[in-house]
XYZ file of C-alpha atoms in Angstrom:
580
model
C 0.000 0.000 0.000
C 2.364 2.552 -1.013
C 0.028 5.286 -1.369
C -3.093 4.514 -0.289
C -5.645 7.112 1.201
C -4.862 6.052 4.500
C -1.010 6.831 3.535
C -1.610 9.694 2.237
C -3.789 10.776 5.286
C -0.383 10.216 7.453
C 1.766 12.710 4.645
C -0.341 15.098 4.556
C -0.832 15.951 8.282
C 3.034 15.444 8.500
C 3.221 17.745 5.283
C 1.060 20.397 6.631
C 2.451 20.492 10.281
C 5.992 20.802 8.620
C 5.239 23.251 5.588
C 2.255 25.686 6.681
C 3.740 29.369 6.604
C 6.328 28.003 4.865
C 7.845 30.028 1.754
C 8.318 28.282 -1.713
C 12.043 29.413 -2.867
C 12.370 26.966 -5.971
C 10.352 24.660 -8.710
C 12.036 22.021 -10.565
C 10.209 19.504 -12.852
C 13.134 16.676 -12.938
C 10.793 14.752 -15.064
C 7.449 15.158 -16.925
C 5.777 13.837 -14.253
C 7.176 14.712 -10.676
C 7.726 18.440 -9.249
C 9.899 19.275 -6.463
C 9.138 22.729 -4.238
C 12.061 23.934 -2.037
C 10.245 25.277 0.801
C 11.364 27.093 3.549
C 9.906 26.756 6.749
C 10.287 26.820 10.683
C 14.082 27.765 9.935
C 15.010 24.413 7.904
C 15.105 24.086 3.712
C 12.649 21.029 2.847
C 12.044 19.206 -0.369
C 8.405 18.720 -1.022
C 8.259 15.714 -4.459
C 5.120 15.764 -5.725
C 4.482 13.124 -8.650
C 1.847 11.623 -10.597
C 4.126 8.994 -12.041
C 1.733 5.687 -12.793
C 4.207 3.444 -10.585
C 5.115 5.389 -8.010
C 2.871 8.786 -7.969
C 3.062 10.291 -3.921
C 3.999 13.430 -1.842
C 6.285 13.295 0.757
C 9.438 15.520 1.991
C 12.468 14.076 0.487
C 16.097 14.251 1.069
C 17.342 13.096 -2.229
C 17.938 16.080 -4.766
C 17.623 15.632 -8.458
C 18.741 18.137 -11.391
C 16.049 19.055 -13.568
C 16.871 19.969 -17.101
C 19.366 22.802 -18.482
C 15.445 23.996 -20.614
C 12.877 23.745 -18.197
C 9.547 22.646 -19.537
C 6.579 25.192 -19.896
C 4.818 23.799 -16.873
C 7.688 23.542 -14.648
C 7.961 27.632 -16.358
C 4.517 28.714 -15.362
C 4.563 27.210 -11.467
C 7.427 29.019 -11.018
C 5.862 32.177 -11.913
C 2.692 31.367 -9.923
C 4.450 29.873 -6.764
C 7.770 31.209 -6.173
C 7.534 33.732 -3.164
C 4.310 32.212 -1.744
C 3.286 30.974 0.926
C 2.388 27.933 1.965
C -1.702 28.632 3.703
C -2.735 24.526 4.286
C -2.352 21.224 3.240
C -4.500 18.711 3.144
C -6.353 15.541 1.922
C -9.353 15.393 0.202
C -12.384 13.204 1.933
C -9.855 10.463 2.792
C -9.229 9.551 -0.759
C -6.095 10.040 -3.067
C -6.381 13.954 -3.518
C -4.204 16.156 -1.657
C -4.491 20.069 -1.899
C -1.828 22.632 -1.350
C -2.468 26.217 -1.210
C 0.033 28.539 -2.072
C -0.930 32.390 -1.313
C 0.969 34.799 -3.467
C 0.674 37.979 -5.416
C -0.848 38.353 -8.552
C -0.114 40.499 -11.564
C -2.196 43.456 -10.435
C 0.341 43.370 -6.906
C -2.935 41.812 -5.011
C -3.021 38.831 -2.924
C -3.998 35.602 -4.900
C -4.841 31.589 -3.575
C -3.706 29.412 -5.851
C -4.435 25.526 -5.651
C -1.833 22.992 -6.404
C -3.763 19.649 -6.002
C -2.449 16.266 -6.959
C -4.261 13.030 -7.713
C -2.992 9.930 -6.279
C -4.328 7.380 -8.981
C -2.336 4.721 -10.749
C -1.788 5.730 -14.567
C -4.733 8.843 -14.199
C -2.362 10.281 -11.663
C -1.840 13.897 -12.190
C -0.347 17.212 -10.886
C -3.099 20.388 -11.347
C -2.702 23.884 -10.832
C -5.776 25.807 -10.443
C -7.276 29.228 -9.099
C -9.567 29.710 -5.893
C -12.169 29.586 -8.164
C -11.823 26.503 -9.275
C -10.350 27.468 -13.168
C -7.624 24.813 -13.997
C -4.883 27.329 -15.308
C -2.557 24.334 -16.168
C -1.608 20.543 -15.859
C 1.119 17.997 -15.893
C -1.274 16.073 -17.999
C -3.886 17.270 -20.154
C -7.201 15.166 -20.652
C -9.388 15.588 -23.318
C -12.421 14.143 -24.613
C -10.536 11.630 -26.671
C -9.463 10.115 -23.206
C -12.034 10.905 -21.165
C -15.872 12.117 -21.809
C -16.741 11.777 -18.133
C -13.976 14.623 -16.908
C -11.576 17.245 -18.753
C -8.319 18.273 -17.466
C -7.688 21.478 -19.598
C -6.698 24.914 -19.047
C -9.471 27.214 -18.518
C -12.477 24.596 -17.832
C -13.366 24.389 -14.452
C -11.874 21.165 -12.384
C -14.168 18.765 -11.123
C -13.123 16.450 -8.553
C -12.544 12.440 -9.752
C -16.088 10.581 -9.046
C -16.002 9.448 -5.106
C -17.878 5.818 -5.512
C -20.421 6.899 -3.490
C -17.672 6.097 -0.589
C -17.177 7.803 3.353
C -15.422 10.377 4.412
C -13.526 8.266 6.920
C -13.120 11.871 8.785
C -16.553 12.494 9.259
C -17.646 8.847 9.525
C -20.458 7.735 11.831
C -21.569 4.457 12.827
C -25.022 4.805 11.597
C -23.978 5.552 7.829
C -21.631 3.175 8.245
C -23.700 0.147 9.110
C -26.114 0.737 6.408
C -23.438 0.978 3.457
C -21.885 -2.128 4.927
C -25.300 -3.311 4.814
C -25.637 -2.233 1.127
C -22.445 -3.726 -0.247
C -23.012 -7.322 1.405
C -20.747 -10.282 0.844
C -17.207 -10.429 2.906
C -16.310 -8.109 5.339
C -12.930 -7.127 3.973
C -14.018 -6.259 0.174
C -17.118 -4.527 1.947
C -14.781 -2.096 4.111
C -12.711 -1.425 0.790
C -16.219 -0.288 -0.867
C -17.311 1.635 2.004
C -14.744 4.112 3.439
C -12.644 6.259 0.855
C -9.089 5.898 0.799
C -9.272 2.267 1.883
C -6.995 -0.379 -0.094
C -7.292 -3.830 0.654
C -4.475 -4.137 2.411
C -5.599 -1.410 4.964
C -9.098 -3.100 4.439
C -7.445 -6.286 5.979
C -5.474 -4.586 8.744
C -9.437 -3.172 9.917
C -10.712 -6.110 10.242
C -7.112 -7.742 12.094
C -7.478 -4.447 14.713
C -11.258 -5.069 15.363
C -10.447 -8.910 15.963
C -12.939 -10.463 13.013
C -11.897 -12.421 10.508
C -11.687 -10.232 6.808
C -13.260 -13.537 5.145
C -16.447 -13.606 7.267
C -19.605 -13.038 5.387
C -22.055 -9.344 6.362
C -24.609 -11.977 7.025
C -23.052 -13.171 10.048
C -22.081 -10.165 11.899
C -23.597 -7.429 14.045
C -23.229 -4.926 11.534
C -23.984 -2.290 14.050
C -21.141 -3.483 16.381
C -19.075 -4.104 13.600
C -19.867 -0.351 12.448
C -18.911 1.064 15.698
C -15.579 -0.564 16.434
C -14.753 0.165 12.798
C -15.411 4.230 13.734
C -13.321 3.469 16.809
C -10.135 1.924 14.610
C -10.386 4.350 12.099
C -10.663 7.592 14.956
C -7.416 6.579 16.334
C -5.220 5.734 13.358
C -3.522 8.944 13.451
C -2.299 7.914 16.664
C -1.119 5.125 15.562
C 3.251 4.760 14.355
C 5.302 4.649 13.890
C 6.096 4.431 9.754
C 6.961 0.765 8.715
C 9.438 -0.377 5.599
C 8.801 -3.883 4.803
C 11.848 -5.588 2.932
C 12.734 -8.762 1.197
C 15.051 -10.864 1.728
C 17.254 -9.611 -0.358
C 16.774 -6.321 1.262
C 14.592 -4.262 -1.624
C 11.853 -2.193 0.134
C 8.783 -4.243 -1.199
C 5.645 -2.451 1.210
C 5.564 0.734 3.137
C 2.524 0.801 6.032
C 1.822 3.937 8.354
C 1.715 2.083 11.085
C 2.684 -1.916 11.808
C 0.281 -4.260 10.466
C -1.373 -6.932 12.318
C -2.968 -8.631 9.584
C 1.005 -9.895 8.376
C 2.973 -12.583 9.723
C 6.632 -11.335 11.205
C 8.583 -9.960 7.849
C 11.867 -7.729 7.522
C 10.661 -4.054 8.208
C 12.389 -1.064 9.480
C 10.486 2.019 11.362
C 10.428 5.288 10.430
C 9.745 8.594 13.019
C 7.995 10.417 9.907
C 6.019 9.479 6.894
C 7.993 11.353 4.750
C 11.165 9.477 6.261
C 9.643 6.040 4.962
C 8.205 7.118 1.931
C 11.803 8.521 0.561
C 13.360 5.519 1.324
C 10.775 3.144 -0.214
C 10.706 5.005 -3.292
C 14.217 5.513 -3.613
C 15.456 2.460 -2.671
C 12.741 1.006 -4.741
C 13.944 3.315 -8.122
C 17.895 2.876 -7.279
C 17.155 -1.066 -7.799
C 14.798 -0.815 -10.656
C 17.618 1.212 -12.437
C 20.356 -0.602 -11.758
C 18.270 -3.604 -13.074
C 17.645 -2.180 -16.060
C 21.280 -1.002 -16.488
C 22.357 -4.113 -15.151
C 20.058 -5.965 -17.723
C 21.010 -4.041 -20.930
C 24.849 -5.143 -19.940
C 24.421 -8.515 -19.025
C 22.360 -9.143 -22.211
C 25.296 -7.343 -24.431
C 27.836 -10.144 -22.502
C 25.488 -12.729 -23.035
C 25.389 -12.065 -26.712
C 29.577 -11.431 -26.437
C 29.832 -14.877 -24.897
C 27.700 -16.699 -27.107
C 29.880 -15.319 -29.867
C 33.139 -16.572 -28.375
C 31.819 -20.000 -27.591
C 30.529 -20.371 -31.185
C 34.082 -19.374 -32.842
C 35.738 -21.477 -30.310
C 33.577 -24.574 -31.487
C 33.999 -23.702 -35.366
C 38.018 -23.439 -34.593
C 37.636 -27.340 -33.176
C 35.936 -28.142 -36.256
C 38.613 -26.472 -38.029
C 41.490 -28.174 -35.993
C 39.900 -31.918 -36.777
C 40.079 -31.023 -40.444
C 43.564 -30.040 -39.863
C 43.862 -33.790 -38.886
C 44.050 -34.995 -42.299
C 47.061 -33.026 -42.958
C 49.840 -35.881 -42.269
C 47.559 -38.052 -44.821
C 48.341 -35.257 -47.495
C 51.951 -35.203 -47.073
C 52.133 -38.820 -47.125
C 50.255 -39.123 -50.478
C 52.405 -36.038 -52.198
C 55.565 -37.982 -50.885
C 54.514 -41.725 -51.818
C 53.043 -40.285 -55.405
C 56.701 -38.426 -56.007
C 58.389 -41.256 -55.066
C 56.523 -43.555 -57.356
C 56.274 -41.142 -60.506
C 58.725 -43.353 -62.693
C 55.717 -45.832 -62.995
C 51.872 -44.059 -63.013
C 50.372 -42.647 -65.833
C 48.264 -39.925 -67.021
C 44.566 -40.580 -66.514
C 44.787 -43.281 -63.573
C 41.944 -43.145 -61.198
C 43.755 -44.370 -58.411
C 47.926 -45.004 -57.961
C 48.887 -48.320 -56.690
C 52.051 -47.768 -54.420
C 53.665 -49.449 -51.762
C 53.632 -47.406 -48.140
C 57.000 -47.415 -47.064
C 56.236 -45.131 -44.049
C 54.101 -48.741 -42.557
C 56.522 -51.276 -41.399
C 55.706 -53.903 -44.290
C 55.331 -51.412 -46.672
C 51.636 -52.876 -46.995
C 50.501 -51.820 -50.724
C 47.794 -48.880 -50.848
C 45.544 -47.049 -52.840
C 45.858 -43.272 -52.946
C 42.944 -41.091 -55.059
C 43.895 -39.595 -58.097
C 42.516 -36.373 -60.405
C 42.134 -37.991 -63.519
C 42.946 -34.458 -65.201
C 46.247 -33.814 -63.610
C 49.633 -35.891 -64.512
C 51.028 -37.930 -61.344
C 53.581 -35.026 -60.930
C 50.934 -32.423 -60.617
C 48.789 -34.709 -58.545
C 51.549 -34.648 -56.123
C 51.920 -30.903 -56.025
C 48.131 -31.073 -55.202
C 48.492 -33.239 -51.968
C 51.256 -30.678 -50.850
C 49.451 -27.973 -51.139
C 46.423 -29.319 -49.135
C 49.163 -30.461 -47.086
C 50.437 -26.608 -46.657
C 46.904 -25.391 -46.673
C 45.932 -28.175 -43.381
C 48.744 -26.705 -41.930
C 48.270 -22.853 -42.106
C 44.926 -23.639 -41.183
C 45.510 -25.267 -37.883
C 48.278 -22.872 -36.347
C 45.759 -19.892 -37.664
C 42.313 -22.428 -35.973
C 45.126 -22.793 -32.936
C 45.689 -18.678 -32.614
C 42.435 -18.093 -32.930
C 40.923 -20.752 -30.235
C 43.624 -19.266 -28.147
C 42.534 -15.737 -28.531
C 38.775 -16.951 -28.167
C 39.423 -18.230 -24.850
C 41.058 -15.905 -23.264
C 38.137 -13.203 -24.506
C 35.253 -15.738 -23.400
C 37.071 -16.016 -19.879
C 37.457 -12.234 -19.546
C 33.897 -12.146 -20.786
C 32.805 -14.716 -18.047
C 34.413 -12.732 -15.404
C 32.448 -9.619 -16.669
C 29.118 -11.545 -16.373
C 30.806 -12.754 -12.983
C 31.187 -8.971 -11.934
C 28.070 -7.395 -13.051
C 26.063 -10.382 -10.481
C 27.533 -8.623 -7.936
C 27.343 -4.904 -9.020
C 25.664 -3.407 -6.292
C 26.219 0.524 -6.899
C 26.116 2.640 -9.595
C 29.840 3.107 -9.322
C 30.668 -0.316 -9.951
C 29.028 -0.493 -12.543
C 30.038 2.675 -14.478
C 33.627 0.886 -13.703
C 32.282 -2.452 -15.610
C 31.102 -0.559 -18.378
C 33.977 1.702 -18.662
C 36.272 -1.751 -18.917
C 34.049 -3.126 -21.598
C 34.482 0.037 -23.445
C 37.953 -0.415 -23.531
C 37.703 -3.813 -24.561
C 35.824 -2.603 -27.667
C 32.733 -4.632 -26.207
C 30.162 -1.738 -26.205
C 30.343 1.541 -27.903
C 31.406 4.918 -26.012
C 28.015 6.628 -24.743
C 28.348 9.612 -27.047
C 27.801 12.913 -25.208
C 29.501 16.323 -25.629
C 29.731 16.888 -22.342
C 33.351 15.505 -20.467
C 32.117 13.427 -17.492
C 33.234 14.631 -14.239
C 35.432 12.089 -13.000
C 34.191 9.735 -10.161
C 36.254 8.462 -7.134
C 36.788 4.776 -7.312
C 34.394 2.061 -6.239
C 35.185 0.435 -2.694
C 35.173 -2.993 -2.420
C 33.041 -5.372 0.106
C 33.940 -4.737 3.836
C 33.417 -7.026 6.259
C 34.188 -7.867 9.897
C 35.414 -11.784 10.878
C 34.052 -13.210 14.486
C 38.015 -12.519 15.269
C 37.076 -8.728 14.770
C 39.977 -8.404 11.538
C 38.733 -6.993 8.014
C 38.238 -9.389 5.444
C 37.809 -7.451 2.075
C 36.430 -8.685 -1.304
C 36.233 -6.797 -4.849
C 33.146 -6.581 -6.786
C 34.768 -6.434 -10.151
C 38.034 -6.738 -11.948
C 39.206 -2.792 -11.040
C 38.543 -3.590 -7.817
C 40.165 -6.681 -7.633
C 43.715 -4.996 -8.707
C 43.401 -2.072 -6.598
C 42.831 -4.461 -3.211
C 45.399 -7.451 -4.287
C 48.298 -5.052 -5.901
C 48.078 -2.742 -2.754
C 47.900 -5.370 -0.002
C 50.826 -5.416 2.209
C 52.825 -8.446 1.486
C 52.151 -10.904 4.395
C 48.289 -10.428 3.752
C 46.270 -13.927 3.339
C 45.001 -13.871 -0.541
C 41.949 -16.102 -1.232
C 40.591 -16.508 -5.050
C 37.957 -19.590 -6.269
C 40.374 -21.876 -8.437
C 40.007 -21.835 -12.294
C 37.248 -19.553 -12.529
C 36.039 -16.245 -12.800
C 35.274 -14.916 -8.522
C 36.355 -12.162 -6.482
C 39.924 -11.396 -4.898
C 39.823 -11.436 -0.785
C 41.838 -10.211 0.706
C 42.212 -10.612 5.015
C 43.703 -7.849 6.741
C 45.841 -9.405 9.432
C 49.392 -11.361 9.572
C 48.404 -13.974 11.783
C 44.893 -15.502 10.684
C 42.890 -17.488 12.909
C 41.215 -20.561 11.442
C 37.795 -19.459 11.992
C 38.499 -15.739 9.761
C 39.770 -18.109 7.189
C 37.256 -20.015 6.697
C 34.915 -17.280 6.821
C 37.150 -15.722 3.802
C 36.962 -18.884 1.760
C 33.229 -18.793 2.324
C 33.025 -15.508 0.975
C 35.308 -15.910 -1.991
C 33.153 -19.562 -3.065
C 29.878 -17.465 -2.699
C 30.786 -14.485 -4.757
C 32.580 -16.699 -7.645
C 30.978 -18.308 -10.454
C 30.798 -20.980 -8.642
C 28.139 -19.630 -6.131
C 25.114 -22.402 -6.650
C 28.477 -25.579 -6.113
C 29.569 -27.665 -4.028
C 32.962 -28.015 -2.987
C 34.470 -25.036 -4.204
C 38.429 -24.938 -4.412
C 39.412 -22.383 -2.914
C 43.023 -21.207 -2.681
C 44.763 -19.295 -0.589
C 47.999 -17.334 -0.170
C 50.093 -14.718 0.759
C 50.345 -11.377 -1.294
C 54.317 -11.716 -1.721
C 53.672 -14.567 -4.310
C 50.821 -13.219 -6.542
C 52.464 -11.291 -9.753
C 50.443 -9.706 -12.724
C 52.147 -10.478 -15.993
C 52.746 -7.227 -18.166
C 49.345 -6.647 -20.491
C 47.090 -8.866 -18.681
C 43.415 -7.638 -18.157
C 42.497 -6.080 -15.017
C 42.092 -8.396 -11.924
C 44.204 -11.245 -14.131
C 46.935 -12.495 -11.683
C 49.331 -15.631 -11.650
C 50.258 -17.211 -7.784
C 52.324 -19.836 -6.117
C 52.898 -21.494 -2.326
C 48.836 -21.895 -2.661
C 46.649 -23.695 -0.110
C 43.185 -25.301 -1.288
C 39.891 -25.195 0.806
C 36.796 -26.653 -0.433
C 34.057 -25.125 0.745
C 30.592 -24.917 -0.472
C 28.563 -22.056 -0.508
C 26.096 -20.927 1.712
C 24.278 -17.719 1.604
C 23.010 -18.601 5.021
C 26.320 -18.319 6.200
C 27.433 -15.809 4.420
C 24.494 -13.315 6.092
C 26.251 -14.363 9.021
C 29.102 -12.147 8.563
C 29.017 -8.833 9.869
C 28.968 -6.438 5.888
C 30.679 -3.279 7.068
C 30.583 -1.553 3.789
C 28.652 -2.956 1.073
């Protein structure tokens, strides 16, 4: 329920206590569909995002800036003129639903004193941002509506703004027991979907949570219940929800904010969640958590689907070079027949289909049959086997170069993919792109403007039960910045024979327990992640060298101990992450 009416109910009283008197300073329309108003108020500078994005449309204070563009669009252009130097008179929501209403007081172009209403709609992909007079004139929207969208209601300037139709619903801030009973009454069927049809502003997951608060079951049926008693313990619940806290973020298990609640939830069973003081407070983190991951996932997806496509290509050279080497087989057979046909040239003729000669290279120089071209003499015949002969040849050093070169690319390709897994940060991966631009594997993002130069990604941190650092590198930059400056009685770990992290423990003198806690982490973020017994090895940093020209994070070791662990991400949650 990120945005419910019952969310929006807690932002807006938040937004209001925080923003009233406040003074807008600033508009900036980052994208076409979200605004952000610097406001300042009781002596502090607050963001106020306002969007009516279809995924993730809300209101809430924010400390995350964003840029908006160099042109600003016209209606980013005309709030500014409208807003900037007002003040903030109230904010509020709308009848408990999705509608909340700022107004702005300001001057207007005759020097008098002017109301104007920002008000944004809170609904899915007919979300929208609309400023409008006291009056009720729309003088302009984020999106306009006409009657090729919608016949029912017009979002245009000039024409006069009409609420969205309210369903017939409750104000849940004016409800009463009596009206209450006898919509519930109306709607019929189960409790839960008749709560939802009732009050305004009511999802079904805050629908649910009623009905766990009042202590009845959200599948019983109307027909069973005391509606009246129902009614009046409902009135109770919802009176004293703004009481109720604090802010809830409920995560997955890999920790990506998946809900946001006002208030814990009874109706769920114990999940990962982290409180919040403030609305606002959990909303910005939901939502930009929530957006961080979505974009690296998309950036993340475009790459790994060029390396897929990269890898596929090395794997299908490497497998036409084979083919290329087995035909190279035949080449000793073609030097043998040029050799036994020269040798035997005193007694074939023009014309012979096949030359009957004895095989001296066999130990009883059995008698064979070697193929002849019927339109060559036995001398040129001869020629014609050597040159096959020369031709098998070429061909399998240049099939045996070329493997070779495959190989190496498909294992520096495989580390990539290897990498990108465990991308976590934008950083990181602007460092894995940047290397696969230098490999010539994707094209240069062509911009005019010179990038400003970003300090280099840090590795994994984390803490052994001993209490000493164990480090681990995300990707191949990484991976040579931690190995080549570890000090040189450092323990080294790296999965054997395939593409994993370098980790590296800081201490001299390693317990047993840090070290196996090290090999754990370098078997779970290698390829070989989903194995069993991993090799592991492990040494000091005084006998890993980097040949000259090798890719980044390619290193060659000696004086190696092997572990074999296998993975466990159970255990690996284990270990205290210091820095992720």
């Amino acid at each position: 329920m990120p945005m419910d009416g019952v969310m929006l109910g807690f932002a807006a009283r938040q937004l209001d206590n925080t923003l009233r008197d406040g003074r807008v300073d600033r508009v900036i329309q980052p994208e076409k569909d979200e605004i952000h108003l610097l406001i300042r108020a009781q002596g502090a500078n607050h963001r106020l995002v306002l969007s009516a994005s279809a995924n993730s449309a809300r209101a809430h204070l924010s400390q995350h800036a964003k840029t908006g563009p160099m042109e600003p669009p016209m209606f980013c252009m005309l709030l500014r003129k409208y807003l900037c130097g007002g003040r903030i008179e109230s904010i509020r929501q709308i009848s408990g639903d999705r509608i909340l209403e700022i107004d702005v007081s300001n001057l207007n172009e005759l020097g008098d004193p002017a109301t104007r209403i920002l008000t944004v709609e809170i609904m899915g992909r007919h979300s929208n941002i609309i400023l409008r007079t006291s009056d009720g004139r729309i003088i302009d929207a984020a999106r306009h509506v006409g009657v090729d969208i919608s016949r029912v209601r017009q979002v245009q300037p000039g024409l006069p703004y009409d609420y969205p139709p309210s369903q017939g619903k409750l104000n849940p801030d004016t409800l009463r027991a009596e009206e209450l009973s006898e919509k519930l009454q109306a709607s019929g069927g189960k409790l839960e979907k008749a709560i939802g049809a009732s009050i305004a502003g009511f999802s079904p997951q805050a629908a649910r949570e009623a009905c766990a608060r009042i202590g009845i079951d959200p599948g019983t049926l109307l027909a069973e219940l005391d509606l009246q008693a129902v009614a009046q313990r409902l009135c109770a619940y919802v009176s004293s929800m703004p009481s109720l806290g604090p802010c809830v973020v409920i995560c997955g298990e890999d920790g990506i904010p998946s809900d946001i609640y006002p208030f814990p939830q009874h109706h769920l069973s114990c999940a990962q969640s982290k409180p919040f003081d403030d609305p606002s407070a959990a909303l910005d983190e939901f939502f930009y958590e929530r957006d961080r991951h979505e974009r690296m996932h998309q950036r993340a997806g475009n790459l790994a689907h060029t390396l897929r496509n990269h890898i596929e290509r090395c794997e299908k050279k490497i497998a036409l070079q084979d083919e290329a080497l087995a035909g190279a087989s035949r080449m000793e057979e073609y030097k043998r027949n040029g050799e036994l046909i020269q040798a035997n040239l005193y007694r074939l003729k023009k014309g012979e289909k096949v030359a009957h000669v004895e095989n001296y290279y066999s130990d009883d120089c059995a008698p064979m049959d070697i193929p002849m071209d019927v339109s060559l003499s036995p001398a040129q015949n001869a020629q014609r086997y050597f040159k096959l002969y020369q031709k098998a040849r070429g061909a399998q050093i240049l099939a045996a170069d070329q493997k070779q070169k495959a190989e190496q690319e498909l294992a520096y390709l495989e580390q990539m993919e290897d990498d990108l897994r465990k991308c976590t940060d934008a950083k990181g991966l602007a460092e894995l792109r940047d290397m696969l631009v230098s490999s010539g594997h994707i094209r240069p993002l062509s911009s005019r403007i010179k990038p400003r130069k970003e300090a280099p990604s840090q590795p994994m941190k984390f803490l052994s039960c001993d209490g000493i650092e164990i480090e681990v590198g995300k990707n191949a930059m990484q991976n040579d910045r931690l190995t080549m400056g570890a000090k040189g009685d450092e323990m080294w770990l790296h999965a054997q024979k395939m593409p994993g992290s370098h980790v590296l423990i800081h201490a001299f003198d390693v317990p047993e327990t840090t070290l196996m806690e090290a090999a754990m982490l370098a078997a779970y973020y290698s390829k070989g992640c989903r194995s069993a017994q991993v090799p592991i090895d492990a040494t000091l940093r005084r006998y890993i060298k980097k040949p000259g020209g090798s890719p980044a994070g390619f290193v060659i070791y000696t004086h190696q101990q092997t572990l074999y662990i296998t993975p466990s991400e159970a255990e690996v949650r284990k270990i205290k992450l210091i820095r992720e």
